[in-house]
GROMACS .gro file of C-alpha atoms in nm:
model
  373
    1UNK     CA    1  -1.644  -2.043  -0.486
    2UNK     CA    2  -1.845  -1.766  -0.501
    3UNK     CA    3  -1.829  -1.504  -0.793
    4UNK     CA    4  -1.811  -1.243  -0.562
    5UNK     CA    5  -1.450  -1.398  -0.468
    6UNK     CA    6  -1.309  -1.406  -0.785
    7UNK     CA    7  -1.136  -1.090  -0.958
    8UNK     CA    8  -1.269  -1.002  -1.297
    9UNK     CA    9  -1.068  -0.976  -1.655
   10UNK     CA   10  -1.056  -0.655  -1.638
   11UNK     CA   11  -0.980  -0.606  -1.266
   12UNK     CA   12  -0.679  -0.865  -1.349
   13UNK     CA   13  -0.558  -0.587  -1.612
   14UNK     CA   14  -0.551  -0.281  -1.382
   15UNK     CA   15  -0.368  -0.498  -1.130
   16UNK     CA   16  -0.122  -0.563  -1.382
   17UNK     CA   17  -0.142  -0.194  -1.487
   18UNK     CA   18  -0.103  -0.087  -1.131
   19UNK     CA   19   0.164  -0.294  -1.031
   20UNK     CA   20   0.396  -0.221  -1.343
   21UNK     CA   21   0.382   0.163  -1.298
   22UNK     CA   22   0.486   0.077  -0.894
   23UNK     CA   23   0.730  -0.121  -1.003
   24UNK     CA   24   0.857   0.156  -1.211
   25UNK     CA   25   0.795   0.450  -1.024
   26UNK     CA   26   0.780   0.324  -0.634
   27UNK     CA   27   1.029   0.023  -0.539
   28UNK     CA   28   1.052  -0.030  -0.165
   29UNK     CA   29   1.445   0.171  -0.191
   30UNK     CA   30   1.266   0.437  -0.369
   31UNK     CA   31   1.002   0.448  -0.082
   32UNK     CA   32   1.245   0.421   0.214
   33UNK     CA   33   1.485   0.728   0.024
   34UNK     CA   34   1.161   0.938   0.005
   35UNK     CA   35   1.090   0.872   0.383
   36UNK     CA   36   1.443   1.020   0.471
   37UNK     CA   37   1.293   1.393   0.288
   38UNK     CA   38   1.083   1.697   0.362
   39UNK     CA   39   0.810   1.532   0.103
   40UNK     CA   40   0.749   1.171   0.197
   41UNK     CA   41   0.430   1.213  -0.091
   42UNK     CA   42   0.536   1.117  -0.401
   43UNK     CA   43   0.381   1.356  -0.617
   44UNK     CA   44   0.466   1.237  -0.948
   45UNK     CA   45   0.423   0.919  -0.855
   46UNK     CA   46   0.013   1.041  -0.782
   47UNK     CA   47  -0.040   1.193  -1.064
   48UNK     CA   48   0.060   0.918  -1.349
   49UNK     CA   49  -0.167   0.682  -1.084
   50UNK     CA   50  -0.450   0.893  -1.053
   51UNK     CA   51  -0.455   1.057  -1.407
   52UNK     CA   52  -0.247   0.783  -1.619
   53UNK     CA   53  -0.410   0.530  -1.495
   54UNK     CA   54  -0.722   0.690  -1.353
   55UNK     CA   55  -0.710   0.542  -0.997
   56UNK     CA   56  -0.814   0.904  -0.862
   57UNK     CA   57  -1.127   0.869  -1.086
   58UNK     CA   58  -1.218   0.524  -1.064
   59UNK     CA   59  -1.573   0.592  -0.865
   60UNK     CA   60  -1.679   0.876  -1.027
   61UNK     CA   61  -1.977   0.854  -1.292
   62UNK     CA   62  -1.893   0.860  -1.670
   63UNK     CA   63  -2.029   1.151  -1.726
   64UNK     CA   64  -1.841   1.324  -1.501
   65UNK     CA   65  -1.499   1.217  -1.620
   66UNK     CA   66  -1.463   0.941  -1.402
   67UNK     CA   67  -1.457   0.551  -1.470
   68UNK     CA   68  -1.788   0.468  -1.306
   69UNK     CA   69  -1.607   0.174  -1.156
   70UNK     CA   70  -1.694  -0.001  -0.871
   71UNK     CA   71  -1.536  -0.082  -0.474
   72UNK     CA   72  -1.412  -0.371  -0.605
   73UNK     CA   73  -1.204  -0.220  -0.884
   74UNK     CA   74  -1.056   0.053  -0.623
   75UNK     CA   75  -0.969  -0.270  -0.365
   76UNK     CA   76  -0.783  -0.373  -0.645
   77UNK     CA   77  -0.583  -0.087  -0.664
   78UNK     CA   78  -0.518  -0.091  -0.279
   79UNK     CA   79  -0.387  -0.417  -0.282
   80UNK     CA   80  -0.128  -0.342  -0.518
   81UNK     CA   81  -0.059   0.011  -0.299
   82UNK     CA   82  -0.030  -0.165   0.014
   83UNK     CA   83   0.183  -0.479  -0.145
   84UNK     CA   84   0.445  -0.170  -0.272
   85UNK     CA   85   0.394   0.070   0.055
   86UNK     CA   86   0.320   0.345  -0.188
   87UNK     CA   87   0.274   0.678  -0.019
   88UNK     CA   88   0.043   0.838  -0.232
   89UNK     CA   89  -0.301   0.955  -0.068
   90UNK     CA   90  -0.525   0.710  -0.276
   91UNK     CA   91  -0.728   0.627   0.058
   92UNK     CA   92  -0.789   0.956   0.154
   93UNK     CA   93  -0.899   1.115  -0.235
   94UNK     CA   94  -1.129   0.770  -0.208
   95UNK     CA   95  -1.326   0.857   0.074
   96UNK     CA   96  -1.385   1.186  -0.034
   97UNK     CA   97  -1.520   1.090  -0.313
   98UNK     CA   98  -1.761   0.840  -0.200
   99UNK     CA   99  -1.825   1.183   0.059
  100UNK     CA  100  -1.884   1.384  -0.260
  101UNK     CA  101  -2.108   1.117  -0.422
  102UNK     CA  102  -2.321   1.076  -0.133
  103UNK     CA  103  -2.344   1.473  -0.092
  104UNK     CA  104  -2.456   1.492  -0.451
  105UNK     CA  105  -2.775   1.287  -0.391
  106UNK     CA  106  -2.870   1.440  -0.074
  107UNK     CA  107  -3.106   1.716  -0.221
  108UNK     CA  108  -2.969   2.006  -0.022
  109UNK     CA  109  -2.924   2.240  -0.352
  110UNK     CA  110  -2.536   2.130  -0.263
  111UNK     CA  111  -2.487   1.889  -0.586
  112UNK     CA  112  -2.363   2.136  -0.831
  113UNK     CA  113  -2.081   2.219  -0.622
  114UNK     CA  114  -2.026   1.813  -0.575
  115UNK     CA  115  -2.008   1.769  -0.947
  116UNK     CA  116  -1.765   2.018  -0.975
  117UNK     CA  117  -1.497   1.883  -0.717
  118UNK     CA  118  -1.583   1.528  -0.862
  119UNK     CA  119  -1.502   1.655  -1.233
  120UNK     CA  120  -1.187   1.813  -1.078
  121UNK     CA  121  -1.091   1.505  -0.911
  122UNK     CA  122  -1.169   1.298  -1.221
  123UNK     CA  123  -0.885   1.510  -1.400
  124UNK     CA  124  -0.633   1.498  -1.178
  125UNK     CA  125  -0.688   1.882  -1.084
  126UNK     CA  126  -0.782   1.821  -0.718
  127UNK     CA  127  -0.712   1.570  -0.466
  128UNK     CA  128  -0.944   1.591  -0.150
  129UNK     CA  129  -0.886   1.457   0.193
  130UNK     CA  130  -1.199   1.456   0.462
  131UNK     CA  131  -1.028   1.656   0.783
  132UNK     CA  132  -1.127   1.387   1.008
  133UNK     CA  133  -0.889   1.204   1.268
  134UNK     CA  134  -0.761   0.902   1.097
  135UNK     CA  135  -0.823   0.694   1.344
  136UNK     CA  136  -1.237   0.726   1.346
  137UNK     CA  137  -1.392   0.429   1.320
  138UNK     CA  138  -1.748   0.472   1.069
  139UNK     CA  139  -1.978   0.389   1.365
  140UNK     CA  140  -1.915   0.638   1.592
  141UNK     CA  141  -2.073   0.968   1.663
  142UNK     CA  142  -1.855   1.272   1.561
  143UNK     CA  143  -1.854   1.563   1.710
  144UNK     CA  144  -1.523   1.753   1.668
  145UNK     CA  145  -1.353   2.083   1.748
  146UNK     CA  146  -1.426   2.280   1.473
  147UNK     CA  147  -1.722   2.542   1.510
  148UNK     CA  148  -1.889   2.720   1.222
  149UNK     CA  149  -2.074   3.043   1.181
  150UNK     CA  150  -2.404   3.092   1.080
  151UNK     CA  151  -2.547   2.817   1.284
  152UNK     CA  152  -2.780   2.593   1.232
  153UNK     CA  153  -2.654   2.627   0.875
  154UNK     CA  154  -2.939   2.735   0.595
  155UNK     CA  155  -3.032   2.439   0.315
  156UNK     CA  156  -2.942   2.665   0.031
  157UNK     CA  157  -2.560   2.647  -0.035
  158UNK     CA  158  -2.422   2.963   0.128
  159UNK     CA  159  -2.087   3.040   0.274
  160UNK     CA  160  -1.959   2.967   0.578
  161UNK     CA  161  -1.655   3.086   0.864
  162UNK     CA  162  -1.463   2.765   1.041
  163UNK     CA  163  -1.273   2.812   1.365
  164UNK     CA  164  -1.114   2.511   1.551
  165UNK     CA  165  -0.866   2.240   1.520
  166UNK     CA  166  -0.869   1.849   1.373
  167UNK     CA  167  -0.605   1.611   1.458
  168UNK     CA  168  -0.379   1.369   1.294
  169UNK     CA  169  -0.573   1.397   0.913
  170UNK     CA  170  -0.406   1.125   0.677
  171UNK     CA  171  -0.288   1.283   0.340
  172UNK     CA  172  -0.394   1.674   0.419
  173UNK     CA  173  -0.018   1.759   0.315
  174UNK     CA  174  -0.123   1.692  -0.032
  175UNK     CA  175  -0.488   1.807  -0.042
  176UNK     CA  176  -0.595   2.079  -0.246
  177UNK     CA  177  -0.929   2.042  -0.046
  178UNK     CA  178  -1.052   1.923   0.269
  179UNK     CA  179  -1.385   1.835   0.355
  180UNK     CA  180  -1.443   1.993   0.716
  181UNK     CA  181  -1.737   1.815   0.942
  182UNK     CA  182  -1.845   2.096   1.176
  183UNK     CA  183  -2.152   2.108   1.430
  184UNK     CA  184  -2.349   1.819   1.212
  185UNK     CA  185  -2.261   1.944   0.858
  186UNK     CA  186  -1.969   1.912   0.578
  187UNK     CA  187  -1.831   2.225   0.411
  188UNK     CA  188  -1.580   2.276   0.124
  189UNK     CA  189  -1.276   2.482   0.253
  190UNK     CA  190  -0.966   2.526  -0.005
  191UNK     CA  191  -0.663   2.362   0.186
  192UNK     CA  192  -0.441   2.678   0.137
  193UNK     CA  193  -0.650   2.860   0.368
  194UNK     CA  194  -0.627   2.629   0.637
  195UNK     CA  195  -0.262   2.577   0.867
  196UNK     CA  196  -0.136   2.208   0.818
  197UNK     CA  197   0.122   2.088   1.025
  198UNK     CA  198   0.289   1.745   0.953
  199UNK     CA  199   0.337   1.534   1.290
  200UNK     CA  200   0.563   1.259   1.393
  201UNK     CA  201   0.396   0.947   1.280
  202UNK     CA  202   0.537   0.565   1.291
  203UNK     CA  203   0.433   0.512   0.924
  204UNK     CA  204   0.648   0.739   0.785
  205UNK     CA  205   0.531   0.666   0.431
  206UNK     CA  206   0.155   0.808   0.524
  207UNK     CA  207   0.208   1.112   0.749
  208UNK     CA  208  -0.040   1.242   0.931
  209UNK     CA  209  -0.089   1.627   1.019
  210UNK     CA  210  -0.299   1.910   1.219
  211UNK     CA  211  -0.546   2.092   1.079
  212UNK     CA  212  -0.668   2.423   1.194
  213UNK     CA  213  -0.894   2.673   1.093
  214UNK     CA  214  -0.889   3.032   1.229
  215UNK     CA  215  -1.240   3.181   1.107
  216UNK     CA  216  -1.156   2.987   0.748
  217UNK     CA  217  -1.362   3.067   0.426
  218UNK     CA  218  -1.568   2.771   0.389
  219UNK     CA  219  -1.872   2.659   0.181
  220UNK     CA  220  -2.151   2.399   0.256
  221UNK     CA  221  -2.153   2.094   0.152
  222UNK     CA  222  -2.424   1.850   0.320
  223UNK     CA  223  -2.632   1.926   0.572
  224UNK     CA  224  -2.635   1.596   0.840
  225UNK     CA  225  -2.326   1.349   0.852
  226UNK     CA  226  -2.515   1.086   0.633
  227UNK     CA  227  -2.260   1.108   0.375
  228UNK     CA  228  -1.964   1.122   0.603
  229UNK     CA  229  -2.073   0.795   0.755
  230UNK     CA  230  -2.075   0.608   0.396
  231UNK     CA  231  -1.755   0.748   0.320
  232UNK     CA  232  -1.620   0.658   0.641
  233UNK     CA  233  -1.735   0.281   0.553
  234UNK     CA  234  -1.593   0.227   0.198
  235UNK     CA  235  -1.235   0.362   0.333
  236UNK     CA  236  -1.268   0.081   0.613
  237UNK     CA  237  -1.368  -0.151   0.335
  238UNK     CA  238  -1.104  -0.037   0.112
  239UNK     CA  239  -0.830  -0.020   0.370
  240UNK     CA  240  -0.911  -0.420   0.476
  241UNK     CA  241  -0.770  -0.487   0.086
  242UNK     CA  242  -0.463  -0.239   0.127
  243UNK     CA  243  -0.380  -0.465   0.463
  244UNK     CA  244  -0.441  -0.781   0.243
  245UNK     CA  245  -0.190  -0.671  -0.027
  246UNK     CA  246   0.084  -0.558   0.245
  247UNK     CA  247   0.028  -0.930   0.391
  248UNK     CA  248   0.070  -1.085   0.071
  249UNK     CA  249   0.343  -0.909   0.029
  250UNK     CA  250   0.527  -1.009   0.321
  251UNK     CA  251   0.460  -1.366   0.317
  252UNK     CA  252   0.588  -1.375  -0.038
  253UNK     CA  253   0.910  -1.195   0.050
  254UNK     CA  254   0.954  -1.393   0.355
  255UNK     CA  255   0.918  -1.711   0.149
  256UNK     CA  256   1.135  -1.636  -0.094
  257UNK     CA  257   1.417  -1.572   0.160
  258UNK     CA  258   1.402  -1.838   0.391
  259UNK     CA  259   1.416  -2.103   0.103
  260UNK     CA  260   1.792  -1.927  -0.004
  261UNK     CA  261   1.933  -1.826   0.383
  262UNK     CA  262   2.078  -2.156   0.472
  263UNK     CA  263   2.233  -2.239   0.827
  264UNK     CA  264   2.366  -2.539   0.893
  265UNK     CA  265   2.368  -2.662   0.567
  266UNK     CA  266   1.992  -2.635   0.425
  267UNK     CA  267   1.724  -2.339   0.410
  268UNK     CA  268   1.603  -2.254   0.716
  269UNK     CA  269   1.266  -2.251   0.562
  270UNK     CA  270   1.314  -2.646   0.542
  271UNK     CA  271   1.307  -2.672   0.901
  272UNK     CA  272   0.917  -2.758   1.070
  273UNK     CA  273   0.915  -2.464   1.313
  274UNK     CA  274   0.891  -2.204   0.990
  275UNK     CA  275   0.717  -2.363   0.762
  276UNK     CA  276   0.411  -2.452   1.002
  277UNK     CA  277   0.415  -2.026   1.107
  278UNK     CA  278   0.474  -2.009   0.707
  279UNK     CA  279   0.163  -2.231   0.639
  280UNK     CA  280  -0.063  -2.100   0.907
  281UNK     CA  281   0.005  -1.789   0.792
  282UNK     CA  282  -0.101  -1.865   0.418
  283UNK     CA  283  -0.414  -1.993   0.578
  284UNK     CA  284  -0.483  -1.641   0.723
  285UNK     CA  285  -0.420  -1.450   0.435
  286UNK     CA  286  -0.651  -1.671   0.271
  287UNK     CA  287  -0.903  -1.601   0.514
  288UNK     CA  288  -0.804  -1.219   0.473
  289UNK     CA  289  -0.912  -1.220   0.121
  290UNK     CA  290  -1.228  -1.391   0.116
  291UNK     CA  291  -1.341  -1.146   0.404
  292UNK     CA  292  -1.172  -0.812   0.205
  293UNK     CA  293  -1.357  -0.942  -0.130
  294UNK     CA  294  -1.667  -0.954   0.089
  295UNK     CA  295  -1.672  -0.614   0.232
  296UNK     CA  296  -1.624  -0.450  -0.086
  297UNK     CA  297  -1.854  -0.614  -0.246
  298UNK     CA  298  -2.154  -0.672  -0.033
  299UNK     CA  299  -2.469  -0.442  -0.019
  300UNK     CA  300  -2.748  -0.354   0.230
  301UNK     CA  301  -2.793  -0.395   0.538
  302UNK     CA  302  -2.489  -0.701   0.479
  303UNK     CA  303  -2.233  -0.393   0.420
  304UNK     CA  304  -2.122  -0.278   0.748
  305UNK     CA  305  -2.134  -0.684   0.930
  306UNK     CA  306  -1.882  -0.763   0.610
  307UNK     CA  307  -1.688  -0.419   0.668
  308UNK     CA  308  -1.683  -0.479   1.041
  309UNK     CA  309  -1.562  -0.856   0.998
  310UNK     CA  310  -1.264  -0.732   0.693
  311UNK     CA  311  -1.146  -0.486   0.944
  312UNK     CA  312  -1.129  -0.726   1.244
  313UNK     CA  313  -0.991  -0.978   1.091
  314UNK     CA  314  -0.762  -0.839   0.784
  315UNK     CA  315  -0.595  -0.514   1.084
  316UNK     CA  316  -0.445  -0.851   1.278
  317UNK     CA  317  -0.340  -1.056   0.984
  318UNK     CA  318  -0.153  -0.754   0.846
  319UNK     CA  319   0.033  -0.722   1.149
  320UNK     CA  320   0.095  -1.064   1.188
  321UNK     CA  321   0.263  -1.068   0.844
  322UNK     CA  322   0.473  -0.815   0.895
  323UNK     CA  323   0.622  -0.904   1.239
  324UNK     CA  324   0.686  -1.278   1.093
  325UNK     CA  325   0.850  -1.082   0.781
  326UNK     CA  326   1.095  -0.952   1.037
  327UNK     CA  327   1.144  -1.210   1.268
  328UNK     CA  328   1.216  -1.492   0.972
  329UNK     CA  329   1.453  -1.210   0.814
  330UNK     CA  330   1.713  -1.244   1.119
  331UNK     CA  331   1.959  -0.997   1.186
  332UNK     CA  332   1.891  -0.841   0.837
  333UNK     CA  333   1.513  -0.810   0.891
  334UNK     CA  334   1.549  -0.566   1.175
  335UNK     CA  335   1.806  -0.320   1.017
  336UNK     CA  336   1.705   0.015   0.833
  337UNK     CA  337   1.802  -0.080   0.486
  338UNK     CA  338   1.554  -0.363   0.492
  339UNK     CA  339   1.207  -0.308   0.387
  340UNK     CA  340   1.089  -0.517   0.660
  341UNK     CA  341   1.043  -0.190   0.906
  342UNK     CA  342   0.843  -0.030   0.619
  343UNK     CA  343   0.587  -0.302   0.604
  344UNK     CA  344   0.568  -0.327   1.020
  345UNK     CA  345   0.481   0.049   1.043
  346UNK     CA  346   0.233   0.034   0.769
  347UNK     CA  347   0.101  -0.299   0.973
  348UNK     CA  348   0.049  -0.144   1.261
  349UNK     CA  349  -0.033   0.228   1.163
  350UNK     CA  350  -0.340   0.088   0.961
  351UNK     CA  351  -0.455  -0.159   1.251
  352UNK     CA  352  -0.596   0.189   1.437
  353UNK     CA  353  -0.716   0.370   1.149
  354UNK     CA  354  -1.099   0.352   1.094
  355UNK     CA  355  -1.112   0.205   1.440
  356UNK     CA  356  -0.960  -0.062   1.600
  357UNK     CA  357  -1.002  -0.429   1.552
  358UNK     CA  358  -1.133  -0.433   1.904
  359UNK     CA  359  -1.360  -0.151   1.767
  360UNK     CA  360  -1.506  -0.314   1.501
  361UNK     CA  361  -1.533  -0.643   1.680
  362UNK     CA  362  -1.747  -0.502   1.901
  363UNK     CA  363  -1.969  -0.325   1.674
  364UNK     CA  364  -1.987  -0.663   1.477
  365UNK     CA  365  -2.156  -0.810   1.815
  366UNK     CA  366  -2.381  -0.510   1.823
  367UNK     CA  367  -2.499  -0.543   1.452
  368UNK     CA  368  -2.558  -0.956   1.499
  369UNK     CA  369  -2.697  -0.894   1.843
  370UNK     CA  370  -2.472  -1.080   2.013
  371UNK     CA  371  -2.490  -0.987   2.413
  372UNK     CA  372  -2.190  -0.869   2.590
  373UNK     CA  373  -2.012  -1.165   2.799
   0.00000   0.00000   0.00000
């Protein structure tokens, strides 16, 4: 097997780290109560994550407060998430970050301003969202609906006006920052200037909202979308191990039930028909993992065919999971008071984030130069 497969010591211990303080602070009745309230965040539950443990630091250099870790460490940490359904913004704060780190090597006079949101996210004193449609798969062209004034924009940092609107942002409820593409650059605009509006989402547990910006203070950030695209990447990369952990999750609790529900005198996980869904299913999740372990890990010009394949192939396991999770529940699976629902949403909600799997199948063919059929 390779190495690359494998999780490290020390990723084993902030696993086990993680997934205690979840198990404290986020079990699934804890989750489904808080999606029932005005705040379906769990602040608290954020902080002693991304301070206690340091998960909002975890890619940010030493030296600027972070943990220098790696892709792989922060998959780690999305499994766990998407095993407990946490709704923290972990995803989000990530891609800024790799936005931020990418911004700070871009030469544009911009990377003082960079270090200082990274130190601030390091610490727990800022959490940053990219205002970007959560569904935008990292291949695409983006072009927006936010305008910006002066354009073109100078290459010293200078300040900037935004005017326009971006749809359905993941986490911008709890964002002390967003990071606003505009007309082919990134600028820094403090959330509490902008209007965010929650809307009606089916995961309920990672709400999505509006964004506008009415001639908004903003600063500049990068000059080109170079950064934007990276970031864009690692979340797909990172989001392929969240679906892998909510997966996991479900098979386990499906398991677990079918071998006590009995009918007709034995568990109805005895009988063929489940356990061959049960087995095939194990077999998939498998699969999920090798290809999640992959994306997160490989480099080069290898990084966006292994993102591409995660996301294709871990989007449709996820969903897989969670709809046999609720069929092999019965009656119980498909009531509100079950968990089951929680998973599903999350299952599908994810499957169109970062793009499609038909997206990213697509692009796959396009990257191995496979010709259309």
């Amino acid at each position: 097997m390779s190495d690359e497969l494998l999780y490290s010591e020390t990723e084993e211990e902030l696993r086990t780290a993680v997934a205690d303080l979840l198990a404290d602070r986020a079990p699934w009745s804890a989750v489904l109560a808080r999606t029932e309230t005005a705040e379906p965040y769990d602040a608290q539950l954020w902080k002693a994550l991304g301070t206690g443990i340091g998960a909002a630091g975890l890619l940010i250099p030493e030296e600027l407060g972070g943990a220098g870790a790696t892709l792989r460490e922060a998959a780690v940490v999305a499994e766990e998430l998407g095993k407990a359904v946490a709704p923290v913004p972990f995803l989000g704060n990530l891609m800024a970050t790799e936005l931020l780190l990418a911004a700070r090597e871009s030469g544009n006079g911009t990377a003082a301003a960079a270090e200082d949101l990274l130190r601030g996210i390091a610490s727990g004193e800022v959490t940053a969202v990219i205002a970007i449609p959560f569904t935008r798969s990292p291949d695409t062209t983006y072009k927006g609906r936010v305008s910006v004034t002066p354009w073109p924009p100078r290459e010293a940092p200078h300040p900037a006006r935004l005017t326009g609107k971006v749809t359905s942002v993941a986490g911008a409820q709890t964002a002390d920052v967003l990071l606003v593409p505009s007309d082919g650059s990134i600028y820094v605009v403090q959330a509490a200037d902008a209007r965010i509006t929650p809307v009606t989402t089916l995961d309920m547990t990672r709400v999505l909202s509006d964004v506008e910006f009415d001639d908004t203070p903003g600063q500049l950030l990068a000059i080109r979308y170079e950064p934007l695209s990276q970031a864009l990447l690692s979340g797909a990369a990172i989001l392929a191990s969240e679906q892998l952990g909510l997966a996991e999750q479900c098979l386990t609790t499906t398991v677990e039930y079918v071998k006590t529900r009995h009918q007709f005198g034995r568990a109805v996980g005895s009988y063929q028909g489940l356990k061959h869904r049960l087995a095939q299913l194990w077999v998939q999740i498998a699969q999920a993992r090798a290809v999640a372990r992959h994306a997160v890990s490989a480099t080069g010009a290898e990084r966006e065919i292994a993102v591409a394949i995660a996301q294709a192939h871990c989007s449709a396991v996820a969903v897989q999971a969670a709809e046999e999770c609720v069929q092999m529940h019965g009656g119980i699976g498909f009531t509100w008071e079950h968990p089951a629902h929680l998973y599903l949403k999350r299952a599908k909600s994810s499957s169109i984030a970062l793009g499609s799997p038909t997206r990213h199948r697509r692009r796959l063919a396009e990257l191995v130069d496979l010709p259309a059929s």
